[in-house]
mmCIF file of C-alpha atoms in Angstrom:
data_model
loop_
_atom_site.group_PDB
_atom_site.id
_atom_site.type_symbol
_atom_site.label_atom_id
_atom_site.label_comp_id
_atom_site.label_asym_id
_atom_site.label_seq_id
_atom_site.Cartn_x
_atom_site.Cartn_y
_atom_site.Cartn_z
ATOM 1 C CA MET R 1030 -29.602 -9.013 -13.093
ATOM 2 C CA THR R 1031 -27.349 -10.060 -10.234
ATOM 3 C CA ARG R 1032 -23.797 -10.731 -11.273
ATOM 4 C CA THR R 1033 -20.974 -11.847 -9.014
ATOM 5 C CA ALA R 1034 -17.228 -11.394 -9.092
ATOM 6 C CA VAL R 1035 -15.242 -13.686 -6.821
ATOM 7 C CA ILE R 1036 -11.714 -13.011 -5.666
ATOM 8 C CA VAL R 1037 -9.921 -16.260 -4.868
ATOM 9 C CA ALA R 1038 -7.631 -16.063 -1.824
ATOM 10 C CA TRP R 1039 -5.670 -18.602 0.224
ATOM 11 C CA GLU R 1040 -3.353 -18.780 3.209
ATOM 12 C CA LYS R 1041 -0.657 -16.074 3.018
ATOM 13 C CA PHE R 1042 -2.354 -14.264 0.138
ATOM 14 C CA THR R 1043 -0.576 -11.133 -1.105
ATOM 15 C CA ASP R 1044 -2.386 -8.303 0.688
ATOM 16 C CA ILE R 1045 -2.329 -5.709 -2.068
ATOM 17 C CA ASP R 1046 -3.506 -8.105 -4.780
ATOM 18 C CA VAL R 1047 -6.638 -9.095 -2.857
ATOM 19 C CA TYR R 1048 -7.536 -5.662 -1.463
ATOM 20 C CA LEU R 1049 -6.805 -3.577 -4.537
ATOM 21 C CA ALA R 1050 -9.024 -5.883 -6.609
ATOM 22 C CA TRP R 1051 -11.620 -5.863 -3.814
ATOM 23 C CA ASP R 1052 -11.864 -2.084 -3.718
ATOM 24 C CA LEU R 1053 -11.766 -1.598 -7.483
ATOM 25 C CA LEU R 1054 -14.356 -4.302 -8.221
ATOM 26 C CA ASN R 1055 -16.631 -2.830 -5.553
ATOM 27 C CA ARG R 1056 -16.493 0.537 -7.353
ATOM 28 C CA ILE R 1057 -18.592 -1.125 -10.073
ATOM 29 C CA ARG R 1058 -21.274 -1.535 -7.365
ATOM 30 C CA LEU R 1059 -21.489 2.250 -7.074
ATOM 31 C CA ARG R 1060 -23.079 2.158 -10.538
ATOM 32 C CA ASP R 1061 -24.713 -1.311 -10.490
ATOM 33 C CA LYS R 1062 -26.397 -2.271 -7.210
ATOM 34 C CA GLU R 1063 -26.869 -5.850 -8.402
ATOM 35 C CA TRP R 1064 -23.134 -6.352 -8.782
ATOM 36 C CA LYS R 1065 -21.669 -8.421 -5.939
ATOM 37 C CA VAL R 1066 -18.049 -8.988 -4.937
ATOM 38 C CA LYS R 1067 -16.909 -11.823 -2.684
ATOM 39 C CA ILE R 1068 -13.576 -13.046 -1.401
ATOM 40 C CA VAL R 1069 -13.542 -16.858 -1.364
ATOM 41 C CA GLY R 1070 -11.133 -19.494 -0.096
ATOM 42 C CA THR R 1071 -11.069 -22.968 1.408
ATOM 43 C CA GLU R 1072 -11.300 -21.952 5.082
ATOM 44 C CA PRO R 1073 -13.577 -19.523 6.988
ATOM 45 C CA ILE R 1074 -10.589 -17.217 7.504
ATOM 46 C CA HIS R 1075 -7.339 -16.874 5.592
ATOM 47 C CA SER R 1076 -4.381 -14.822 6.817
ATOM 48 C CA SER R 1077 -2.518 -12.555 4.449
ATOM 49 C CA LEU R 1078 1.258 -12.463 3.970
ATOM 50 C CA PHE R 1079 1.408 -9.407 6.235
ATOM 51 C CA GLY R 1080 -1.023 -10.809 8.824
ATOM 52 C CA ILE R 1081 -4.550 -9.611 8.098
ATOM 53 C CA ASN R 1082 -7.062 -12.259 9.208
ATOM 54 C CA GLN R 1083 -9.594 -12.021 6.405
ATOM 55 C CA GLN R 1084 -12.990 -13.649 6.809
ATOM 56 C CA MET R 1085 -14.019 -15.347 3.571
ATOM 57 C CA HIS R 1086 -17.416 -14.487 2.075
ATOM 58 C CA GLY R 1087 -17.810 -17.962 0.657
ATOM 59 C CA ASN R 1088 -15.775 -20.905 -0.584
ATOM 60 C CA ILE R 1089 -14.163 -21.819 -3.866
ATOM 61 C CA ASP R 1090 -17.008 -24.140 -4.856
ATOM 62 C CA GLU R 1091 -18.929 -20.943 -5.735
ATOM 63 C CA CYS R 1092 -16.453 -20.072 -8.469
ATOM 64 C CA LYS R 1093 -18.222 -22.211 -11.050
ATOM 65 C CA TYR R 1094 -21.347 -20.034 -10.685
ATOM 66 C CA ALA R 1095 -19.590 -16.660 -10.713
ATOM 67 C CA ASP R 1096 -19.532 -14.249 -13.644
ATOM 68 C CA VAL R 1097 -15.960 -13.189 -12.905
ATOM 69 C CA VAL R 1098 -13.299 -15.296 -11.183
ATOM 70 C CA LEU R 1099 -10.079 -13.520 -10.182
ATOM 71 C CA PHE R 1100 -7.173 -15.519 -8.802
ATOM 72 C CA THR R 1101 -4.872 -13.475 -6.596
ATOM 73 C CA SER R 1102 -1.292 -14.294 -5.688
ATOM 74 C CA GLY R 1103 1.267 -15.426 -3.170
ATOM 75 C CA GLN R 1104 3.866 -18.116 -2.618
ATOM 76 C CA THR R 1105 1.059 -20.584 -1.780
ATOM 77 C CA THR R 1106 0.157 -20.811 -5.464
ATOM 78 C CA ARG R 1107 3.208 -23.082 -5.955
ATOM 79 C CA ARG R 1108 1.643 -25.659 -3.627
ATOM 80 C CA LEU R 1109 -1.919 -25.274 -4.887
ATOM 81 C CA ILE R 1110 -1.033 -26.010 -8.516
ATOM 82 C CA LYS R 1111 -0.039 -29.519 -7.389
ATOM 83 C CA ASP R 1112 -3.229 -30.074 -5.340
ATOM 84 C CA LYS R 1113 -5.567 -31.990 -7.649
ATOM 85 C CA ALA R 1114 -8.481 -32.043 -5.171
ATOM 86 C CA TYR R 1115 -8.246 -28.248 -4.886
ATOM 87 C CA LEU R 1116 -8.088 -27.701 -8.642
ATOM 88 C CA ASP R 1117 -11.015 -30.086 -9.270
ATOM 89 C CA ARG R 1118 -13.353 -27.828 -7.268
ATOM 90 C CA PHE R 1119 -13.248 -24.947 -9.752
ATOM 91 C CA GLN R 1120 -14.921 -26.353 -12.898
ATOM 92 C CA LEU R 1121 -14.611 -23.022 -14.698
ATOM 93 C CA ASN R 1122 -15.930 -22.287 -18.174
ATOM 94 C CA PRO R 1123 -14.080 -19.569 -20.112
ATOM 95 C CA ASP R 1124 -16.859 -19.485 -22.718
ATOM 96 C CA LYS R 1125 -19.297 -18.189 -20.096
ATOM 97 C CA GLN R 1126 -17.086 -16.737 -17.381
ATOM 98 C CA ILE R 1127 -14.452 -14.020 -17.236
ATOM 99 C CA ILE R 1128 -11.375 -15.595 -15.677
ATOM 100 C CA ALA R 1129 -8.378 -13.571 -14.584
ATOM 101 C CA SER R 1130 -5.268 -13.612 -12.448
ATOM 102 C CA MET R 1131 -2.918 -11.234 -10.661
ATOM 103 C CA CYS R 1132 0.806 -12.007 -10.462
ATOM 104 C CA SER R 1133 1.472 -15.667 -9.561
ATOM 105 C CA GLY R 1134 -2.253 -16.443 -9.805
ATOM 106 C CA ALA R 1135 -1.483 -17.157 -13.457
ATOM 107 C CA LEU R 1136 -0.009 -20.465 -12.272
ATOM 108 C CA LEU R 1137 -3.489 -21.563 -11.215
ATOM 109 C CA LEU R 1138 -4.969 -20.625 -14.574
ATOM 110 C CA ALA R 1139 -2.233 -22.708 -16.175
ATOM 111 C CA ALA R 1140 -2.790 -25.650 -13.810
ATOM 112 C CA LEU R 1141 -6.504 -25.537 -14.682
ATOM 113 C CA GLY R 1142 -5.600 -25.803 -18.371
ATOM 114 C CA LEU R 1143 -7.069 -22.370 -19.083
ATOM 115 C CA LEU R 1144 -3.911 -20.976 -20.659
ATOM 116 C CA ASP R 1145 -3.283 -23.864 -23.075
ATOM 117 C CA GLY R 1146 -2.131 -22.370 -26.372
ATOM 118 C CA LEU R 1147 -2.265 -18.810 -24.991
ATOM 119 C CA THR R 1148 0.323 -16.315 -23.854
ATOM 120 C CA ALA R 1149 0.268 -14.838 -20.341
ATOM 121 C CA THR R 1150 2.008 -12.545 -17.878
ATOM 122 C CA THR R 1151 3.033 -13.245 -14.305
ATOM 123 C CA TYR R 1152 5.203 -11.964 -11.470
ATOM 124 C CA PRO R 1153 8.942 -12.250 -12.295
ATOM 125 C CA THR R 1154 9.508 -14.862 -9.571
ATOM 126 C CA ALA R 1155 6.823 -17.087 -11.138
ATOM 127 C CA VAL R 1156 7.937 -16.865 -14.768
ATOM 128 C CA LYS R 1157 9.852 -20.165 -14.795
ATOM 129 C CA ASP R 1158 7.025 -22.024 -13.097
ATOM 130 C CA LEU R 1159 4.587 -20.683 -15.674
ATOM 131 C CA GLN R 1160 6.895 -21.545 -18.562
ATOM 132 C CA ALA R 1161 7.081 -25.097 -17.145
ATOM 133 C CA PHE R 1162 3.399 -25.440 -18.167
ATOM 134 C CA GLY R 1163 4.464 -24.683 -21.746
ATOM 135 C CA ILE R 1164 3.030 -21.169 -21.586
ATOM 136 C CA GLU R 1165 4.787 -18.356 -23.436
ATOM 137 C CA VAL R 1166 5.249 -15.509 -20.947
ATOM 138 C CA GLU R 1167 4.980 -11.915 -22.164
ATOM 139 C CA GLU R 1168 6.643 -9.077 -20.226
ATOM 140 C CA LYS R 1169 3.494 -6.952 -20.121
ATOM 141 C CA PRO R 1170 1.219 -5.621 -17.337
ATOM 142 C CA LEU R 1171 -1.866 -7.231 -18.877
ATOM 143 C CA VAL R 1172 -2.365 -10.019 -21.418
ATOM 144 C CA THR R 1173 -5.903 -10.845 -22.568
ATOM 145 C CA HIS R 1174 -7.326 -13.562 -24.812
ATOM 146 C CA GLY R 1175 -11.103 -13.592 -25.135
ATOM 147 C CA ASN R 1176 -12.515 -13.966 -21.611
ATOM 148 C CA ILE R 1177 -9.154 -14.729 -20.033
ATOM 149 C CA ALA R 1178 -6.730 -12.165 -18.655
ATOM 150 C CA THR R 1179 -3.486 -12.321 -16.728
ATOM 151 C CA ALA R 1180 -1.993 -9.239 -15.071
ATOM 152 C CA ALA R 1181 1.238 -8.794 -13.144
ATOM 153 C CA GLY R 1182 2.917 -6.211 -10.948
ATOM 154 C CA CYS R 1183 0.546 -5.020 -8.213
ATOM 155 C CA LEU R 1184 -0.592 -1.804 -9.887
ATOM 156 C CA ALA R 1185 -1.542 -3.711 -13.025
ATOM 157 C CA ALA R 1186 -4.691 -4.473 -11.014
ATOM 158 C CA ILE R 1187 -5.969 -1.131 -12.275
ATOM 159 C CA ASP R 1188 -5.605 -2.253 -15.893
ATOM 160 C CA LEU R 1189 -7.066 -5.658 -15.064
ATOM 161 C CA VAL R 1190 -10.161 -4.437 -13.214
ATOM 162 C CA GLY R 1191 -10.602 -1.777 -15.900
ATOM 163 C CA TRP R 1192 -10.628 -4.565 -18.499
ATOM 164 C CA ILE R 1193 -13.122 -6.568 -16.401
ATOM 165 C CA ALA R 1194 -15.404 -3.522 -15.963
ATOM 166 C CA GLY R 1195 -15.212 -2.925 -19.708
ATOM 167 C CA LYS R 1196 -16.260 -6.517 -20.427
ATOM 168 C CA THR R 1197 -19.122 -6.529 -17.903
ATOM 169 C CA HIS R 1198 -20.364 -2.921 -18.062
ATOM 170 C CA GLY R 1199 -18.811 -1.183 -21.064
ATOM 171 C CA THR R 1200 -16.163 1.419 -21.767
ATOM 172 C CA GLU R 1201 -17.736 4.294 -19.852
ATOM 173 C CA LEU R 1202 -17.738 2.484 -16.503
ATOM 174 C CA MET R 1203 -14.269 1.136 -17.215
ATOM 175 C CA GLU R 1204 -13.001 4.692 -17.569
ATOM 176 C CA GLU R 1205 -14.895 5.829 -14.470
ATOM 177 C CA VAL R 1206 -13.410 3.100 -12.269
ATOM 178 C CA VAL R 1207 -9.870 3.742 -13.487
ATOM 179 C CA ALA R 1208 -10.201 7.533 -13.126
ATOM 180 C CA SER R 1209 -11.615 7.225 -9.607
ATOM 181 C CA VAL R 1210 -8.325 6.017 -8.107
ATOM 182 C CA GLN R 1211 -5.856 8.286 -9.904
ATOM 183 C CA PRO R 1212 -3.861 10.798 -7.881
ATOM 184 C CA VAL R 1213 -5.141 14.372 -7.579
ATOM 185 C CA GLY R 1214 -3.849 16.409 -10.507
ATOM 186 C CA LYS R 1215 -3.178 13.218 -12.504
ATOM 187 C CA GLY R 1216 -6.603 12.338 -13.849
ATOM 188 C CA LEU R 1217 -8.686 11.752 -10.718
ATOM 189 C CA ALA R 1218 -12.446 11.919 -11.329
ATOM 190 C CA CYS R 1219 -14.674 11.100 -8.357
ATOM 191 C CA ILE R 1220 -17.076 8.172 -8.649
ATOM 192 C CA TYR R 1221 -18.715 8.929 -5.259
ATOM 193 C CA MET V 113 15.456 -0.102 17.106
ATOM 194 C CA THR V 114 11.741 -0.843 16.978
ATOM 195 C CA ARG V 115 9.755 1.766 15.098
ATOM 196 C CA THR V 116 6.022 1.751 14.535
ATOM 197 C CA ALA V 117 3.774 3.135 11.837
ATOM 198 C CA VAL V 118 0.096 3.346 12.720
ATOM 199 C CA ILE V 119 -2.699 3.584 10.181
ATOM 200 C CA VAL V 120 -5.726 5.313 11.672
ATOM 201 C CA ALA V 121 -9.064 3.828 10.576
ATOM 202 C CA TRP V 122 -12.685 4.312 11.612
ATOM 203 C CA GLU V 123 -16.150 3.082 10.773
ATOM 204 C CA LYS V 124 -16.709 3.003 6.988
ATOM 205 C CA PHE V 125 -13.042 3.625 6.208
ATOM 206 C CA THR V 126 -12.153 3.757 2.511
ATOM 207 C CA ASP V 127 -10.902 0.236 1.757
ATOM 208 C CA ILE V 128 -8.151 1.086 -0.703
ATOM 209 C CA ASP V 129 -6.670 3.868 1.448
ATOM 210 C CA VAL V 130 -6.191 1.596 4.456
ATOM 211 C CA TYR V 131 -5.059 -1.529 2.599
ATOM 212 C CA LEU V 132 -2.754 0.093 0.069
ATOM 213 C CA ALA V 133 -0.940 1.898 2.899
ATOM 214 C CA TRP V 134 -0.959 -1.331 4.941
ATOM 215 C CA ASP V 135 0.697 -3.362 2.207
ATOM 216 C CA LEU V 136 3.191 -0.680 1.194
ATOM 217 C CA LEU V 137 4.246 0.151 4.769
ATOM 218 C CA ASN V 138 4.703 -3.559 5.474
ATOM 219 C CA ARG V 139 7.119 -3.782 2.543
ATOM 220 C CA ILE V 140 9.532 -1.756 4.690
ATOM 221 C CA ARG V 141 9.456 -4.729 7.099
ATOM 222 C CA LEU V 142 10.973 -6.909 4.388
ATOM 223 C CA ARG V 143 14.170 -4.883 4.904
ATOM 224 C CA ASP V 144 13.777 -3.873 8.572
ATOM 225 C CA LYS V 145 12.457 -6.595 10.870
ATOM 226 C CA GLU V 146 12.032 -4.116 13.720
ATOM 227 C CA TRP V 147 9.575 -2.039 11.721
ATOM 228 C CA LYS V 148 5.983 -2.578 12.845
ATOM 229 C CA VAL V 149 2.728 -1.572 11.171
ATOM 230 C CA LYS V 150 -0.605 -1.427 12.993
ATOM 231 C CA ILE V 151 -4.129 -0.431 12.045
ATOM 232 C CA VAL V 152 -5.756 1.436 14.940
ATOM 233 C CA GLY V 153 -9.238 2.749 15.650
ATOM 234 C CA THR V 154 -11.638 3.342 18.502
ATOM 235 C CA GLU V 155 -13.364 -0.070 18.448
ATOM 236 C CA PRO V 156 -12.033 -3.654 18.321
ATOM 237 C CA ILE V 157 -13.379 -3.962 14.762
ATOM 238 C CA HIS V 158 -14.202 -1.322 12.172
ATOM 239 C CA SER V 159 -16.088 -2.059 8.955
ATOM 240 C CA SER V 160 -14.921 -0.594 5.671
ATOM 241 C CA LEU V 161 -17.081 1.274 3.169
ATOM 242 C CA PHE V 162 -17.345 -1.906 1.100
ATOM 243 C CA GLY V 163 -17.927 -4.190 4.091
ATOM 244 C CA ILE V 164 -14.634 -5.678 5.267
ATOM 245 C CA ASN V 165 -14.739 -6.251 9.041
ATOM 246 C CA GLN V 166 -11.212 -5.273 9.998
ATOM 247 C CA GLN V 167 -9.893 -6.182 13.415
ATOM 248 C CA MET V 168 -7.899 -3.288 14.847
ATOM 249 C CA HIS V 169 -4.357 -3.965 16.076
ATOM 250 C CA GLY V 170 -4.635 -1.322 18.760
ATOM 251 C CA ASN V 171 -6.428 1.910 19.537
ATOM 252 C CA ILE V 172 -5.825 5.532 18.722
ATOM 253 C CA ASP V 173 -4.266 6.271 22.125
ATOM 254 C CA GLU V 174 -1.134 4.573 20.733
ATOM 255 C CA CYS V 175 -0.709 7.262 18.101
ATOM 256 C CA LYS V 176 1.181 9.566 20.434
ATOM 257 C CA TYR V 177 3.927 6.915 20.785
ATOM 258 C CA ALA V 178 4.175 5.993 17.090
ATOM 259 C CA ASP V 179 6.984 7.068 14.750
ATOM 260 C CA VAL V 180 4.579 7.464 11.835
ATOM 261 C CA VAL V 181 0.859 8.277 12.046
ATOM 262 C CA LEU V 182 -1.163 7.969 8.842
ATOM 263 C CA PHE V 183 -4.789 9.096 8.769
ATOM 264 C CA THR V 184 -6.845 7.333 6.109
ATOM 265 C CA SER V 185 -10.128 8.531 4.662
ATOM 266 C CA GLY V 186 -13.876 8.206 4.304
ATOM 267 C CA GLN V 187 -17.057 10.183 4.848
ATOM 268 C CA THR V 188 -16.728 9.604 8.598
ATOM 269 C CA THR V 189 -13.920 12.177 8.764
ATOM 270 C CA ARG V 190 -16.576 14.925 8.528
ATOM 271 C CA ARG V 191 -18.070 13.762 11.839
ATOM 272 C CA LEU V 192 -14.748 13.079 13.584
ATOM 273 C CA ILE V 193 -13.375 16.581 13.016
ATOM 274 C CA LYS V 194 -16.190 17.834 15.264
ATOM 275 C CA ASP V 195 -15.574 15.250 17.999
ATOM 276 C CA LYS V 196 -13.367 16.990 20.555
ATOM 277 C CA ALA V 197 -13.004 13.926 22.801
ATOM 278 C CA TYR V 198 -11.779 11.933 19.793
ATOM 279 C CA LEU V 199 -9.314 14.598 18.697
ATOM 280 C CA ASP V 200 -7.966 15.054 22.246
ATOM 281 C CA ARG V 201 -6.736 11.443 22.286
ATOM 282 C CA PHE V 202 -4.051 11.975 19.626
ATOM 283 C CA GLN V 203 -1.559 14.395 21.256
ATOM 284 C CA LEU V 204 0.733 14.246 18.228
ATOM 285 C CA ASN V 205 4.075 15.996 17.937
ATOM 286 C CA PRO V 206 5.197 16.903 14.407
ATOM 287 C CA ASP V 207 8.695 17.697 15.666
ATOM 288 C CA LYS V 208 9.215 14.049 16.615
ATOM 289 C CA GLN V 209 6.634 12.167 14.530
ATOM 290 C CA ILE V 210 5.940 11.798 10.829
ATOM 291 C CA ILE V 211 2.267 12.664 10.374
ATOM 292 C CA ALA V 212 0.427 12.048 7.123
ATOM 293 C CA SER V 213 -2.991 11.725 5.546
ATOM 294 C CA MET V 214 -4.685 10.153 2.549
ATOM 295 C CA CYS V 215 -7.598 11.922 0.840
ATOM 296 C CA SER V 216 -10.112 13.314 3.366
ATOM 297 C CA GLY V 217 -7.814 12.337 6.242
ATOM 298 C CA ALA V 218 -6.331 15.810 5.729
ATOM 299 C CA LEU V 219 -9.418 17.145 7.538
ATOM 300 C CA LEU V 220 -8.227 15.455 10.715
ATOM 301 C CA LEU V 221 -4.755 16.941 10.384
ATOM 302 C CA ALA V 222 -6.440 20.323 10.024
ATOM 303 C CA ALA V 223 -8.762 19.730 12.997
ATOM 304 C CA LEU V 224 -5.705 18.809 15.087
ATOM 305 C CA GLY V 225 -4.120 22.144 14.124
ATOM 306 C CA LEU V 226 -1.270 20.396 12.323
ATOM 307 C CA LEU V 227 -1.809 22.215 9.031
ATOM 308 C CA ASP V 228 -1.909 25.751 10.472
ATOM 309 C CA GLY V 229 -0.010 28.014 8.086
ATOM 310 C CA LEU V 230 0.701 25.148 5.682
ATOM 311 C CA THR V 231 -0.698 24.106 2.304
ATOM 312 C CA ALA V 232 -2.240 20.663 1.788
ATOM 313 C CA THR V 233 -3.975 18.368 -0.671
ATOM 314 C CA THR V 234 -7.183 16.385 -0.208
ATOM 315 C CA TYR V 235 -9.866 14.484 -2.114
ATOM 316 C CA PRO V 236 -11.951 16.794 -4.353
ATOM 317 C CA THR V 237 -15.111 16.249 -2.275
ATOM 318 C CA ALA V 238 -13.266 17.425 0.862
ATOM 319 C CA VAL V 239 -11.652 20.558 -0.578
ATOM 320 C CA LYS V 240 -14.265 22.985 0.736
ATOM 321 C CA ASP V 241 -14.220 21.439 4.207
ATOM 322 C CA LEU V 242 -10.435 21.750 4.285
ATOM 323 C CA GLN V 243 -10.530 25.341 3.056
ATOM 324 C CA ALA V 244 -13.007 26.072 5.882
ATOM 325 C CA PHE V 245 -10.076 25.519 8.285
ATOM 326 C CA GLY V 246 -8.233 28.321 6.468
ATOM 327 C CA ILE V 247 -5.923 25.867 4.707
ATOM 328 C CA GLU V 248 -4.765 26.633 1.166
ATOM 329 C CA VAL V 249 -5.459 23.501 -0.913
ATOM 330 C CA GLU V 250 -3.035 22.553 -3.691
ATOM 331 C CA GLU V 251 -4.171 20.343 -6.586
ATOM 332 C CA LYS V 252 -1.270 17.907 -6.235
ATOM 333 C CA PRO V 253 -0.947 14.193 -5.388
ATOM 334 C CA LEU V 254 1.401 14.891 -2.472
ATOM 335 C CA VAL V 255 2.164 18.019 -0.439
ATOM 336 C CA THR V 256 4.903 17.844 2.214
ATOM 337 C CA HIS V 257 6.112 20.323 4.842
ATOM 338 C CA GLY V 258 8.813 19.024 7.168
ATOM 339 C CA ASN V 259 7.403 15.932 8.902
ATOM 340 C CA ILE V 260 3.867 16.486 7.639
ATOM 341 C CA ALA V 261 2.452 15.164 4.379
ATOM 342 C CA THR V 262 -0.971 15.110 2.786
ATOM 343 C CA ALA V 263 -1.722 12.921 -0.255
ATOM 344 C CA ALA V 264 -4.874 12.563 -2.309
ATOM 345 C CA GLY V 265 -6.275 10.304 -4.988
ATOM 346 C CA CYS V 266 -5.925 6.633 -3.984
ATOM 347 C CA LEU V 267 -2.804 5.867 -6.007
ATOM 348 C CA ALA V 268 -1.002 8.825 -4.447
ATOM 349 C CA ALA V 269 -0.491 6.357 -1.576
ATOM 350 C CA ILE V 270 2.536 5.142 -3.543
ATOM 351 C CA ASP V 271 4.080 8.616 -3.475
ATOM 352 C CA LEU V 272 3.122 9.064 0.179
ATOM 353 C CA VAL V 273 4.531 5.768 1.460
ATOM 354 C CA GLY V 274 7.602 6.321 -0.720
ATOM 355 C CA TRP V 275 8.072 9.669 1.018
ATOM 356 C CA ILE V 276 7.609 8.033 4.443
ATOM 357 C CA ALA V 277 10.106 5.252 3.582
ATOM 358 C CA GLY V 278 12.568 7.902 2.431
ATOM 359 C CA LYS V 279 12.210 9.786 5.725
ATOM 360 C CA THR V 280 12.531 6.697 7.919
ATOM 361 C CA HIS V 281 14.949 4.516 5.924
ATOM 362 C CA GLY V 282 16.500 6.606 3.144
ATOM 363 C CA THR V 283 16.279 6.943 -0.605
ATOM 364 C CA GLU V 284 17.321 3.408 -1.529
ATOM 365 C CA LEU V 285 14.474 1.742 0.376
ATOM 366 C CA MET V 286 12.044 4.380 -0.868
ATOM 367 C CA GLU V 287 12.899 3.424 -4.438
ATOM 368 C CA GLU V 288 12.706 -0.295 -3.646
ATOM 369 C CA VAL V 289 9.218 -0.021 -2.134
ATOM 370 C CA VAL V 290 7.890 2.043 -5.027
ATOM 371 C CA ALA V 291 9.451 -0.234 -7.672
ATOM 372 C CA SER V 292 8.059 -3.358 -5.995
ATOM 373 C CA VAL V 293 4.448 -2.558 -6.889
ATOM 374 C CA GLN V 294 4.880 -1.277 -10.443
ATOM 375 C CA PRO V 295 3.309 -3.242 -13.304
ATOM 376 C CA VAL V 296 5.450 -5.764 -15.198
ATOM 377 C CA GLY V 297 7.254 -3.986 -18.020
ATOM 378 C CA LYS V 298 6.740 -0.623 -16.297
ATOM 379 C CA GLY V 299 9.498 -0.590 -13.706
ATOM 380 C CA LEU V 300 8.671 -3.545 -11.446
ATOM 381 C CA ALA V 301 11.612 -4.709 -9.333
ATOM 382 C CA CYS V 302 10.914 -7.506 -6.853
ATOM 383 C CA ILE V 303 11.487 -6.829 -3.153
ATOM 384 C CA TYR V 304 10.761 -10.473 -2.171
#
């Protein structure tokens, strides 16, 4: 069964939040060849904060069909949460999809109404903007409610992708993915 | 004073090892506008293990002029250590340059003779190949000797770039870079 995880990027995306998720989500493919990972945006190419010109693998209209949708981060999120035409393209369903965010990506989950009545975490510089949606912000690396997760602080991507892998493939693969990126002498176990 | 750190990539480079170093080394730029980071290879574009087509910012002949040279990782290292024409292009000087590796990149340091008489760390699957150069392998995230460092296990990139930042810019910036990527509630301190 083909399943797809999409990483949502935009102009001036935070490099580490896109590429850490990209690598970690692709590690699931080492155990499940029908697992696909794509980086999607609104343009053929988006440039990162630090200047990587990243070709998109598709556009955000695909998010509604994806099994996992992960919003990344960057200052641009502050503009996108006010862009109704942009937000209208997602049409996400948290009953059927796993929906997650890194750092300020939580603002997009909030703008899409996905955090109504829930708590969440976000990057410190985005806390006030998230609270402005009426969301209670928790000072934690990872906050999950059902199929929705918010993570914050770049390395919390490990916890977040671990949680995603656990939801899609079970505890064993979750542990394998997390162990595969640990430092030597601190829990590293090779996955390839 | 302009200083340059180059990240050496190749065909089928390990995504996380290039991009984690890329993001972390660029964080130094947030405090030092004359600090430059480049990804270099032998072709205009190299594709990662998981399929990112990464445009190179220069080629490996620039390494001899760089202040910091960081070799990344991937299966391709096993072929490159036998490629004399490739190795001859580096002409590195550990008295004047900081020279480092992630994971199997240590094999290239060994092939260049830079680890002679030193200990080093590498990814578990590369330990035997590194020992074949007569190098004593330590099971540690980071091993440093003067201007030379080897790190292994993807997340050891944090320790490695912290060490580089300490060498080039001092302890305060080292701590800032490392703190800037920690999870929320686990030591995160914003750098921007």
